[in-house]
PDB file of N, CA and C in Angstrom:
ATOM      1  N   LYS A   1     122.343  98.444 110.337  1.00 75.00           N
ATOM      2  CA  LYS A   1     120.463  98.212 110.369  1.00 75.00           C
ATOM      3  C   LYS A   1     120.062  99.702 110.692  1.00 75.00           C
ATOM      4  N   GLN A   2     120.662 100.966 110.836  1.00 83.00           N
ATOM      5  CA  GLN A   2     120.553 102.193 110.945  1.00 83.00           C
ATOM      6  C   GLN A   2     120.199 102.819 109.459  1.00 83.00           C
ATOM      7  N   LYS A   3     121.125 102.682 108.497  1.00 85.00           N
ATOM      8  CA  LYS A   3     120.754 102.677 107.508  1.00 85.00           C
ATOM      9  C   LYS A   3     119.799 102.383 106.988  1.00 85.00           C
ATOM     10  N   VAL A   4     119.429 100.436 106.856  1.00 87.00           N
ATOM     11  CA  VAL A   4     118.681 100.485 106.375  1.00 87.00           C
ATOM     12  C   VAL A   4     117.161 100.729 106.923  1.00 87.00           C
ATOM     13  N   ALA A   5     117.011 100.815 108.492  1.00 88.00           N
ATOM     14  CA  ALA A   5     115.807 101.306 108.546  1.00 88.00           C
ATOM     15  C   ALA A   5     115.293 103.146 107.891  1.00 88.00           C
ATOM     16  N   ALA A   6     116.452 103.613 107.791  1.00 92.00           N
ATOM     17  CA  ALA A   6     116.466 105.092 107.093  1.00 92.00           C
ATOM     18  C   ALA A   6     115.951 104.495 105.707  1.00 92.00           C
ATOM     19  N   VAL A   7     116.204 103.784 105.116  1.00 94.00           N
ATOM     20  CA  VAL A   7     116.340 103.451 103.500  1.00 94.00           C
ATOM     21  C   VAL A   7     114.775 103.194 103.694  1.00 94.00           C
ATOM     22  N   ALA A   8     114.561 102.437 104.569  1.00 92.00           N
ATOM     23  CA  ALA A   8     113.011 101.775 104.637  1.00 92.00           C
ATOM     24  C   ALA A   8     111.960 102.520 104.883  1.00 92.00           C
ATOM     25  N   GLU A   9     111.986 103.755 105.652  1.00 92.00           N
ATOM     26  CA  GLU A   9     110.918 104.504 105.735  1.00 92.00           C
ATOM     27  C   GLU A   9     110.978 105.589 104.878  1.00 92.00           C
ATOM     28  N   LYS A  10     111.765 105.953 104.357  1.00 94.00           N
ATOM     29  CA  LYS A  10     111.933 106.766 102.876  1.00 94.00           C
ATOM     30  C   LYS A  10     111.100 106.049 101.995  1.00 94.00           C
ATOM     31  N   CYS A  11     111.529 104.467 101.584  1.00 94.00           N
ATOM     32  CA  CYS A  11     110.955 103.641 100.438  1.00 94.00           C
ATOM     33  C   CYS A  11     109.729 103.593 100.965  1.00 94.00           C
ATOM     34  N   LYS A  12     109.127 103.727 102.159  1.00 94.00           N
ATOM     35  CA  LYS A  12     107.852 103.308 101.911  1.00 94.00           C
ATOM     36  C   LYS A  12     106.566 104.704 102.155  1.00 94.00           C
ATOM     37  N   THR A  13     107.625 105.551 102.017  1.00 92.00           N
ATOM     38  CA  THR A  13     106.795 106.721 101.601  1.00 92.00           C
ATOM     39  C   THR A  13     106.701 106.874 100.045  1.00 92.00           C
ATOM     40  N   GLU A  14     107.893 106.718  99.370  1.00 93.00           N
ATOM     41  CA  GLU A  14     108.012 106.457  98.165  1.00 93.00           C
ATOM     42  C   GLU A  14     107.170 105.228  97.546  1.00 93.00           C
ATOM     43  N   VAL A  15     107.022 104.561  98.099  1.00 91.00           N
ATOM     44  CA  VAL A  15     105.804 103.702  97.475  1.00 91.00           C
ATOM     45  C   VAL A  15     104.139 103.656  97.554  1.00 91.00           C
ATOM     46  N   HIS A  16     104.116 104.367  98.793  1.00 89.00           N
ATOM     47  CA  HIS A  16     102.936 104.905  99.262  1.00 89.00           C
ATOM     48  C   HIS A  16     102.562 103.732 100.088  1.00 89.00           C
ATOM     49  N   GLY A  17     103.459 103.247 100.965  1.00 85.00           N
ATOM     50  CA  GLY A  17     103.379 101.725 101.399  1.00 85.00           C
ATOM     51  C   GLY A  17     102.102 101.659 102.768  1.00 85.00           C
ATOM     52  N   GLY A  18     101.685 101.072 103.476  1.00 83.00           N
ATOM     53  CA  GLY A  18     101.264 100.674 104.503  1.00 83.00           C
ATOM     54  C   GLY A  18     102.126 100.257 105.509  1.00 83.00           C
ATOM     55  N   HIS A  19     102.404 100.586 106.618  1.00 77.00           N
ATOM     56  CA  HIS A  19     103.008 100.406 107.886  1.00 77.00           C
ATOM     57  C   HIS A  19     103.280  98.635 107.700  1.00 77.00           C
ATOM     58  N   ASP A  20     102.531  97.726 107.175  1.00 82.00           N
ATOM     59  CA  ASP A  20     102.914  96.191 107.093  1.00 82.00           C
ATOM     60  C   ASP A  20     104.265  96.212 106.120  1.00 82.00           C
ATOM     61  N   VAL A  21     104.792  96.862 104.737  1.00 89.00           N
ATOM     62  CA  VAL A  21     105.439  96.684 104.409  1.00 89.00           C
ATOM     63  C   VAL A  21     107.052  96.847 104.872  1.00 89.00           C
ATOM     64  N   LEU A  22     107.093  97.800 106.187  1.00 87.00           N
ATOM     65  CA  LEU A  22     108.466  97.153 106.831  1.00 87.00           C
ATOM     66  C   LEU A  22     108.255  96.121 107.337  1.00 87.00           C
ATOM     67  N   LYS A  23     107.450  95.518 107.439  1.00 88.00           N
ATOM     68  CA  LYS A  23     107.605  93.983 107.946  1.00 88.00           C
ATOM     69  C   LYS A  23     108.369  93.745 107.476  1.00 88.00           C
ATOM     70  N   ILE A  24     108.732  92.979 105.814  1.00 91.00           N
ATOM     71  CA  ILE A  24     109.331  92.179 105.102  1.00 91.00           C
ATOM     72  C   ILE A  24     111.344  92.351 105.290  1.00 91.00           C
ATOM     73  N   VAL A  25     111.382  93.953 105.458  1.00 88.00           N
ATOM     74  CA  VAL A  25     112.953  94.094 105.851  1.00 88.00           C
ATOM     75  C   VAL A  25     113.458  92.951 106.201  1.00 88.00           C
ATOM     76  N   GLY A  26     113.163  93.240 108.115  1.00 83.00           N
ATOM     77  CA  GLY A  26     113.720  92.218 108.567  1.00 83.00           C
ATOM     78  C   GLY A  26     113.739  90.695 108.791  1.00 83.00           C
ATOM     79  N   THR A  27     113.100  90.386 107.506  1.00 89.00           N
ATOM     80  CA  THR A  27     112.781  88.663 107.241  1.00 89.00           C
ATOM     81  C   THR A  27     113.676  88.569 105.831  1.00 89.00           C
ATOM     82  N   SER A  28     113.162  86.896 105.447  1.00 89.00           N
ATOM     83  CA  SER A  28     113.308  86.193 104.964  1.00 89.00           C
ATOM     84  C   SER A  28     112.802  86.253 104.216  1.00 89.00           C
ATOM     85  N   GLU A  29     111.457  86.240 103.836  1.00 93.00           N
ATOM     86  CA  GLU A  29     109.649  86.206 103.333  1.00 93.00           C
ATOM     87  C   GLU A  29     110.097  86.726 102.049  1.00 93.00           C
ATOM     88  N   LEU A  30     109.552  86.332 101.051  1.00 94.00           N
ATOM     89  CA  LEU A  30     108.935  86.400  99.923  1.00 94.00           C
ATOM     90  C   LEU A  30     108.091  87.304 100.009  1.00 94.00           C
ATOM     91  N   PRO A  31     108.240  88.689  99.246  1.00 93.00           N
ATOM     92  CA  PRO A  31     107.092  89.716  98.700  1.00 93.00           C
ATOM     93  C   PRO A  31     105.770  89.259  97.922  1.00 93.00           C
ATOM     94  N   LYS A  32     104.413  89.053  98.626  1.00 91.00           N
ATOM     95  CA  LYS A  32     103.481  88.726  98.200  1.00 91.00           C
ATOM     96  C   LYS A  32     102.822  89.759  97.693  1.00 91.00           C
ATOM     97  N   THR A  33     102.548  90.685  97.834  1.00 92.00           N
ATOM     98  CA  THR A  33     102.209  91.720  96.565  1.00 92.00           C
ATOM     99  C   THR A  33     102.594  92.970  95.336  1.00 92.00           C
ATOM    100  N   GLU A  34     102.858  93.454  95.013  1.00 92.00           N
ATOM    101  CA  GLU A  34     103.747  94.334  94.030  1.00 92.00           C
ATOM    102  C   GLU A  34     103.927  95.453  95.359  1.00 92.00           C
ATOM    103  N   GLU A  35     103.255  96.196  96.016  1.00 93.00           N
ATOM    104  CA  GLU A  35     103.335  96.932  97.033  1.00 93.00           C
ATOM    105  C   GLU A  35     104.707  96.107  97.566  1.00 93.00           C
ATOM    106  N   GLN A  36     104.902  95.320  98.033  1.00 94.00           N
ATOM    107  CA  GLN A  36     105.754  94.644  99.183  1.00 94.00           C
ATOM    108  C   GLN A  36     107.196  94.555  98.200  1.00 94.00           C
ATOM    109  N   ARG A  37     106.954  93.678  96.908  1.00 95.00           N
ATOM    110  CA  ARG A  37     107.486  93.888  95.911  1.00 95.00           C
ATOM    111  C   ARG A  37     108.391  95.685  95.719  1.00 95.00           C
ATOM    112  N   CYS A  38     107.891  96.095  95.267  1.00 95.00           N
ATOM    113  CA  CYS A  38     108.096  97.880  95.149  1.00 95.00           C
ATOM    114  C   CYS A  38     108.730  98.181  96.276  1.00 95.00           C
ATOM    115  N   PHE A  39     108.760  98.318  96.979  1.00 95.00           N
ATOM    116  CA  PHE A  39     109.145  98.866  98.783  1.00 95.00           C
ATOM    117  C   PHE A  39     110.746  97.987  98.419  1.00 95.00           C
ATOM    118  N   LEU A  40     110.175  96.535  98.571  1.00 95.00           N
ATOM    119  CA  LEU A  40     111.862  96.326  98.725  1.00 95.00           C
ATOM    120  C   LEU A  40     112.414  96.496  97.719  1.00 95.00           C
ATOM    121  N   GLU A  41     112.059  96.872  96.264  1.00 96.00           N
ATOM    122  CA  GLU A  41     112.832  96.955  94.959  1.00 96.00           C
ATOM    123  C   GLU A  41     113.893  98.339  95.521  1.00 96.00           C
ATOM    124  N   CYS A  42     113.076  99.278  96.019  1.00 96.00           N
ATOM    125  CA  CYS A  42     113.414 100.664  96.496  1.00 96.00           C
ATOM    126  C   CYS A  42     114.125 100.160  97.069  1.00 96.00           C
ATOM    127  N   VAL A  43     114.460  99.931  98.139  1.00 96.00           N
ATOM    128  CA  VAL A  43     115.526  99.282  99.536  1.00 96.00           C
ATOM    129  C   VAL A  43     116.561  99.029  99.143  1.00 96.00           C
ATOM    130  N   TYR A  44     116.657  98.012  97.877  1.00 96.00           N
ATOM    131  CA  TYR A  44     117.711  97.431  97.269  1.00 96.00           C
ATOM    132  C   TYR A  44     118.246  98.358  96.014  1.00 96.00           C
ATOM    133  N   LYS A  45     117.820  99.311  95.787  1.00 97.00           N
ATOM    134  CA  LYS A  45     118.169 100.180  94.953  1.00 97.00           C
ATOM    135  C   LYS A  45     118.415 101.132  95.185  1.00 97.00           C
ATOM    136  N   ASN A  46     118.233 101.352  96.820  1.00 96.00           N
ATOM    137  CA  ASN A  46     119.120 102.224  97.688  1.00 96.00           C
ATOM    138  C   ASN A  46     120.473 101.590  98.145  1.00 96.00           C
ATOM    139  N   LEU A  47     120.412 100.942  98.460  1.00 95.00           N
ATOM    140  CA  LEU A  47     121.868  99.793  99.297  1.00 95.00           C
ATOM    141  C   LEU A  47     122.352  99.395  98.304  1.00 95.00           C
ATOM    142  N   GLN A  48     122.071  99.605  96.774  1.00 96.00           N
ATOM    143  CA  GLN A  48     123.162  98.936  95.620  1.00 96.00           C
ATOM    144  C   GLN A  48     122.890  97.849  95.737  1.00 96.00           C
ATOM    145  N   LEU A  49     122.304  97.017  95.511  1.00 95.00           N
ATOM    146  CA  LEU A  49     121.848  95.568  95.915  1.00 95.00           C
ATOM    147  C   LEU A  49     121.118  95.500  94.216  1.00 95.00           C
ATOM    148  N   ILE A  50     120.397  96.450  93.796  1.00 96.00           N
ATOM    149  CA  ILE A  50     120.141  96.873  92.279  1.00 96.00           C
ATOM    150  C   ILE A  50     120.798  97.945  92.039  1.00 96.00           C
ATOM    151  N   VAL A  51     121.074  97.684  91.002  1.00 96.00           N
ATOM    152  CA  VAL A  51     122.218  98.851  89.900  1.00 96.00           C
ATOM    153  C   VAL A  51     121.871  98.818  88.701  1.00 96.00           C
ATOM    154  N   ASP A  52     121.001  99.622  87.594  1.00 94.00           N
ATOM    155  CA  ASP A  52     120.440  99.496  86.421  1.00 94.00           C
ATOM    156  C   ASP A  52     119.841  98.468  86.283  1.00 94.00           C
ATOM    157  N   ASP A  53     118.460  98.409  87.172  1.00 92.00           N
ATOM    158  CA  ASP A  53     117.611  97.292  87.237  1.00 92.00           C
ATOM    159  C   ASP A  53     118.328  95.664  86.947  1.00 92.00           C
ATOM    160  N   LYS A  54     119.351  95.633  87.317  1.00 95.00           N
ATOM    161  CA  LYS A  54     120.461  94.388  87.939  1.00 95.00           C
ATOM    162  C   LYS A  54     120.963  93.913  88.874  1.00 95.00           C
ATOM    163  N   PHE A  55     120.905  92.671  89.020  1.00 96.00           N
ATOM    164  CA  PHE A  55     121.607  92.359  90.502  1.00 96.00           C
ATOM    165  C   PHE A  55     122.913  92.861  90.813  1.00 96.00           C
ATOM    166  N   ALA A  56     123.359  93.994  91.025  1.00 96.00           N
ATOM    167  CA  ALA A  56     125.024  94.370  91.438  1.00 96.00           C
ATOM    168  C   ALA A  56     125.735  93.848  92.809  1.00 96.00           C
ATOM    169  N   GLU A  57     126.462  92.862  91.904  1.00 96.00           N
ATOM    170  CA  GLU A  57     127.614  91.802  93.113  1.00 96.00           C
ATOM    171  C   GLU A  57     128.146  92.900  94.216  1.00 96.00           C
ATOM    172  N   PRO A  58     129.277  93.955  93.399  1.00 96.00           N
ATOM    173  CA  PRO A  58     129.837  95.385  94.407  1.00 96.00           C
ATOM    174  C   PRO A  58     128.605  95.286  95.385  1.00 96.00           C
ATOM    175  N   GLY A  59     127.745  96.117  95.499  1.00 95.00           N
ATOM    176  CA  GLY A  59     126.898  96.151  96.723  1.00 95.00           C
ATOM    177  C   GLY A  59     126.671  94.923  97.407  1.00 95.00           C
ATOM    178  N   ALA A  60     126.292  94.009  96.766  1.00 95.00           N
ATOM    179  CA  ALA A  60     126.374  92.652  97.575  1.00 95.00           C
ATOM    180  C   ALA A  60     126.968  92.366  98.497  1.00 95.00           C
ATOM    181  N   LYS A  61     128.264  92.562  97.852  1.00 95.00           N
ATOM    182  CA  LYS A  61     129.813  92.159  98.230  1.00 95.00           C
ATOM    183  C   LYS A  61     129.844  93.283  99.789  1.00 95.00           C
ATOM    184  N   ARG A  62     129.682  94.092  99.125  1.00 94.00           N
ATOM    185  CA  ARG A  62     129.596  95.848 100.513  1.00 94.00           C
ATOM    186  C   ARG A  62     128.964  95.396 101.875  1.00 94.00           C
ATOM    187  N   LEU A  63     127.719  94.785 101.889  1.00 91.00           N
ATOM    188  CA  LEU A  63     126.564  94.615 102.781  1.00 91.00           C
ATOM    189  C   LEU A  63     127.187  93.647 103.652  1.00 91.00           C
ATOM    190  N   MET A  64     127.532  92.681 102.433  1.00 93.00           N
ATOM    191  CA  MET A  64     127.951  90.638 102.952  1.00 93.00           C
ATOM    192  C   MET A  64     129.274  91.509 104.342  1.00 93.00           C
ATOM    193  N   MET A  65     130.146  92.012 104.010  1.00 93.00           N
ATOM    194  CA  MET A  65     131.282  92.200 104.390  1.00 93.00           C
ATOM    195  C   MET A  65     130.888  93.473 105.831  1.00 93.00           C
ATOM    196  N   MET A  66     130.069  93.792 105.875  1.00 89.00           N
ATOM    197  CA  MET A  66     129.284  94.947 106.826  1.00 89.00           C
ATOM    198  C   MET A  66     128.244  94.050 107.888  1.00 89.00           C
ATOM    199  N   LYS A  67     127.817  93.020 107.444  1.00 88.00           N
ATOM    200  CA  LYS A  67     127.228  91.940 107.843  1.00 88.00           C
ATOM    201  C   LYS A  67     128.227  91.226 108.512  1.00 88.00           C
ATOM    202  N   TYR A  68     128.923  90.250 108.007  1.00 91.00           N
ATOM    203  CA  TYR A  68     129.404  89.029 108.246  1.00 91.00           C
ATOM    204  C   TYR A  68     131.142  89.494 108.196  1.00 91.00           C
ATOM    205  N   GLY A  69     131.229  90.617 108.072  1.00 88.00           N
ATOM    206  CA  GLY A  69     132.877  90.508 108.099  1.00 88.00           C
ATOM    207  C   GLY A  69     133.993  89.823 108.884  1.00 88.00           C
ATOM    208  N   SER A  70     133.335  89.683 110.450  1.00 91.00           N
ATOM    209  CA  SER A  70     134.658  89.112 111.462  1.00 91.00           C
ATOM    210  C   SER A  70     133.767  87.479 111.171  1.00 91.00           C
ATOM    211  N   ASN A  71     133.065  86.904 110.767  1.00 94.00           N
ATOM    212  CA  ASN A  71     132.409  85.376 110.572  1.00 94.00           C
ATOM    213  C   ASN A  71     133.073  85.097 109.368  1.00 94.00           C
ATOM    214  N   PRO A  72     134.218  84.445 108.565  1.00 93.00           N
ATOM    215  CA  PRO A  72     134.584  83.805 107.728  1.00 93.00           C
ATOM    216  C   PRO A  72     133.651  82.783 107.375  1.00 93.00           C
ATOM    217  N   ASP A  73     133.071  82.063 108.424  1.00 95.00           N
ATOM    218  CA  ASP A  73     132.099  80.417 107.680  1.00 95.00           C
ATOM    219  C   ASP A  73     130.778  81.296 107.018  1.00 95.00           C
ATOM    220  N   GLN A  74     130.233  82.315 107.363  1.00 95.00           N
ATOM    221  CA  GLN A  74     129.415  82.985 107.062  1.00 95.00           C
ATOM    222  C   GLN A  74     129.798  83.784 105.680  1.00 95.00           C
ATOM    223  N   LEU A  75     130.759  84.179 105.816  1.00 95.00           N
ATOM    224  CA  LEU A  75     131.133  85.099 104.735  1.00 95.00           C
ATOM    225  C   LEU A  75     131.355  84.182 103.459  1.00 95.00           C
ATOM    226  N   LYS A  76     132.075  83.259 103.594  1.00 95.00           N
ATOM    227  CA  LYS A  76     131.879  81.927 102.350  1.00 95.00           C
ATOM    228  C   LYS A  76     130.269  81.828 101.862  1.00 95.00           C
ATOM    229  N   ILE A  77     129.119  81.567 103.096  1.00 95.00           N
ATOM    230  CA  ILE A  77     128.176  81.224 102.837  1.00 95.00           C
ATOM    231  C   ILE A  77     127.506  82.298 101.766  1.00 95.00           C
ATOM    232  N   ALA A  78     127.526  83.396 102.128  1.00 94.00           N
ATOM    233  CA  ALA A  78     127.063  84.681 101.630  1.00 94.00           C
ATOM    234  C   ALA A  78     127.968  84.308 100.383  1.00 94.00           C
ATOM    235  N   GLN A  79     129.256  84.742 100.208  1.00 95.00           N
ATOM    236  CA  GLN A  79     129.362  84.768  98.625  1.00 95.00           C
ATOM    237  C   GLN A  79     129.139  83.744  98.067  1.00 95.00           C
ATOM    238  N   THR A  80     128.777  82.442  98.290  1.00 95.00           N
ATOM    239  CA  THR A  80     128.137  81.413  97.266  1.00 95.00           C
ATOM    240  C   THR A  80     127.283  82.406  96.762  1.00 95.00           C
ATOM    241  N   GLU A  81     126.264  82.746  97.789  1.00 95.00           N
ATOM    242  CA  GLU A  81     125.107  82.645  97.241  1.00 95.00           C
ATOM    243  C   GLU A  81     125.259  84.050  96.302  1.00 95.00           C
ATOM    244  N   ILE A  82     125.678  84.572  96.405  1.00 95.00           N
ATOM    245  CA  ILE A  82     125.760  86.165  95.834  1.00 95.00           C
ATOM    246  C   ILE A  82     126.535  86.155  94.280  1.00 95.00           C
ATOM    247  N   GLU A  83     127.348  85.483  94.118  1.00 95.00           N
ATOM    248  CA  GLU A  83     127.881  84.415  92.841  1.00 95.00           C
ATOM    249  C   GLU A  83     126.502  83.796  91.678  1.00 95.00           C
ATOM    250  N   THR A  84     125.860  82.946  92.766  1.00 95.00           N
ATOM    251  CA  THR A  84     124.456  82.182  92.368  1.00 95.00           C
ATOM    252  C   THR A  84     123.846  83.819  91.506  1.00 95.00           C
ATOM    253  N   CYS A  85     123.225  84.925  93.087  1.00 94.00           N
ATOM    254  CA  CYS A  85     122.631  85.737  92.302  1.00 94.00           C
ATOM    255  C   CYS A  85     122.961  86.735  91.177  1.00 94.00           C
ATOM    256  N   ALA A  86     124.260  86.385  90.988  1.00 95.00           N
ATOM    257  CA  ALA A  86     125.029  86.969  89.618  1.00 95.00           C
ATOM    258  C   ALA A  86     124.432  86.747  88.476  1.00 95.00           C
ATOM    259  N   LYS A  87     124.667  85.398  88.719  1.00 95.00           N
ATOM    260  CA  LYS A  87     124.897  84.755  87.493  1.00 95.00           C
ATOM    261  C   LYS A  87     123.056  84.253  86.778  1.00 95.00           C
ATOM    262  N   GLU A  88     122.176  84.266  88.268  1.00 95.00           N
ATOM    263  CA  GLU A  88     121.146  83.598  87.838  1.00 95.00           C
ATOM    264  C   GLU A  88     119.440  84.881  87.792  1.00 95.00           C
ATOM    265  N   VAL A  89     120.094  85.365  88.970  1.00 95.00           N
ATOM    266  CA  VAL A  89     118.931  86.580  89.331  1.00 95.00           C
ATOM    267  C   VAL A  89     118.668  87.665  87.839  1.00 95.00           C
ATOM    268  N   LYS A  90     117.245  87.237  87.439  1.00 95.00           N
ATOM    269  CA  LYS A  90     116.501  88.275  86.660  1.00 95.00           C
ATOM    270  C   LYS A  90     115.041  88.928  86.284  1.00 95.00           C
ATOM    271  N   PRO A  91     114.969  90.217  86.368  1.00 94.00           N
ATOM    272  CA  PRO A  91     113.585  90.221  86.407  1.00 94.00           C
ATOM    273  C   PRO A  91     112.666  89.491  85.415  1.00 94.00           C
ATOM    274  N   THR A  92     111.528  89.073  86.303  1.00 94.00           N
ATOM    275  CA  THR A  92     110.340  88.524  85.332  1.00 94.00           C
ATOM    276  C   THR A  92     109.342  89.280  84.667  1.00 94.00           C
ATOM    277  N   ALA A  93     109.670  89.156  83.134  1.00 93.00           N
ATOM    278  CA  ALA A  93     108.544  90.075  82.343  1.00 93.00           C
ATOM    279  C   ALA A  93     106.699  89.625  82.577  1.00 93.00           C
ATOM    280  N   GLY A  94     106.360  91.310  82.607  1.00 93.00           N
ATOM    281  CA  GLY A  94     105.190  91.121  83.371  1.00 93.00           C
ATOM    282  C   GLY A  94     105.138  90.798  84.561  1.00 93.00           C
ATOM    283  N   MET A  95     106.082  91.053  85.360  1.00 94.00           N
ATOM    284  CA  MET A  95     105.385  91.297  86.682  1.00 94.00           C
ATOM    285  C   MET A  95     106.622  92.856  87.148  1.00 94.00           C
ATOM    286  N   LYS A  96     105.826  93.479  87.775  1.00 94.00           N
ATOM    287  CA  LYS A  96     106.455  94.932  88.347  1.00 94.00           C
ATOM    288  C   LYS A  96     107.032  94.415  89.611  1.00 94.00           C
ATOM    289  N   CYS A  97     107.998  95.696  89.299  1.00 94.00           N
ATOM    290  CA  CYS A  97     109.139  95.187  90.950  1.00 94.00           C
ATOM    291  C   CYS A  97     109.570  93.311  91.065  1.00 94.00           C
ATOM    292  N   SER A  98     109.816  93.183  90.141  1.00 95.00           N
ATOM    293  CA  SER A  98     110.456  91.198  90.294  1.00 95.00           C
ATOM    294  C   SER A  98     111.082  90.728  90.552  1.00 95.00           C
ATOM    295  N   LEU A  99     112.293  91.571  90.546  1.00 96.00           N
ATOM    296  CA  LEU A  99     114.113  91.497  91.226  1.00 96.00           C
ATOM    297  C   LEU A  99     114.211  91.463  92.041  1.00 96.00           C
ATOM    298  N   ALA A 100     113.622  92.248  93.445  1.00 93.00           N
ATOM    299  CA  ALA A 100     113.203  92.088  94.422  1.00 93.00           C
ATOM    300  C   ALA A 100     112.921  91.053  95.094  1.00 93.00           C
ATOM    301  N   HIS A 101     112.227  90.298  94.305  1.00 94.00           N
ATOM    302  CA  HIS A 101     111.491  88.897  94.627  1.00 94.00           C
ATOM    303  C   HIS A 101     111.767  87.996  94.111  1.00 94.00           C
ATOM    304  N   ASN A 102     112.379  88.371  93.204  1.00 95.00           N
ATOM    305  CA  ASN A 102     113.134  87.055  92.464  1.00 95.00           C
ATOM    306  C   ASN A 102     114.606  86.745  93.297  1.00 95.00           C
ATOM    307  N   ILE A 103     115.611  88.622  93.840  1.00 94.00           N
ATOM    308  CA  ILE A 103     116.633  88.328  94.627  1.00 94.00           C
ATOM    309  C   ILE A 103     116.560  87.413  95.805  1.00 94.00           C
ATOM    310  N   ARG A 104     115.275  87.666  96.526  1.00 91.00           N
ATOM    311  CA  ARG A 104     114.910  87.192  97.452  1.00 91.00           C
ATOM    312  C   ARG A 104     114.591  85.492  97.221  1.00 91.00           C
ATOM    313  N   GLN A 105     114.115  85.196  96.335  1.00 90.00           N
ATOM    314  CA  GLN A 105     114.172  83.733  96.128  1.00 90.00           C
ATOM    315  C   GLN A 105     115.266  82.657  95.955  1.00 90.00           C
TER     316      GLN A 105
END
């Protein structure tokens, strides 16, 4: 959580986001604005969920282990979601910072 908070502050500065962009990190809410999408994409890149403008399965698995390492039921659910994202999540043509939105979807 501390790492995510530090990354969120860094990304807020990078995307010149208002205070409200930070709220999206702790939710499962879809980003509604370009500012929110770009902020979230910055967070995901810093957490290695996005590498080379693609969903990064190894980074997702690392985060999954940190969050659910002691809960086998949650690990199984998260593993299935990660595998689905690895196959299906791609950027949307013509939408800036769309990968973060599509990962959340």
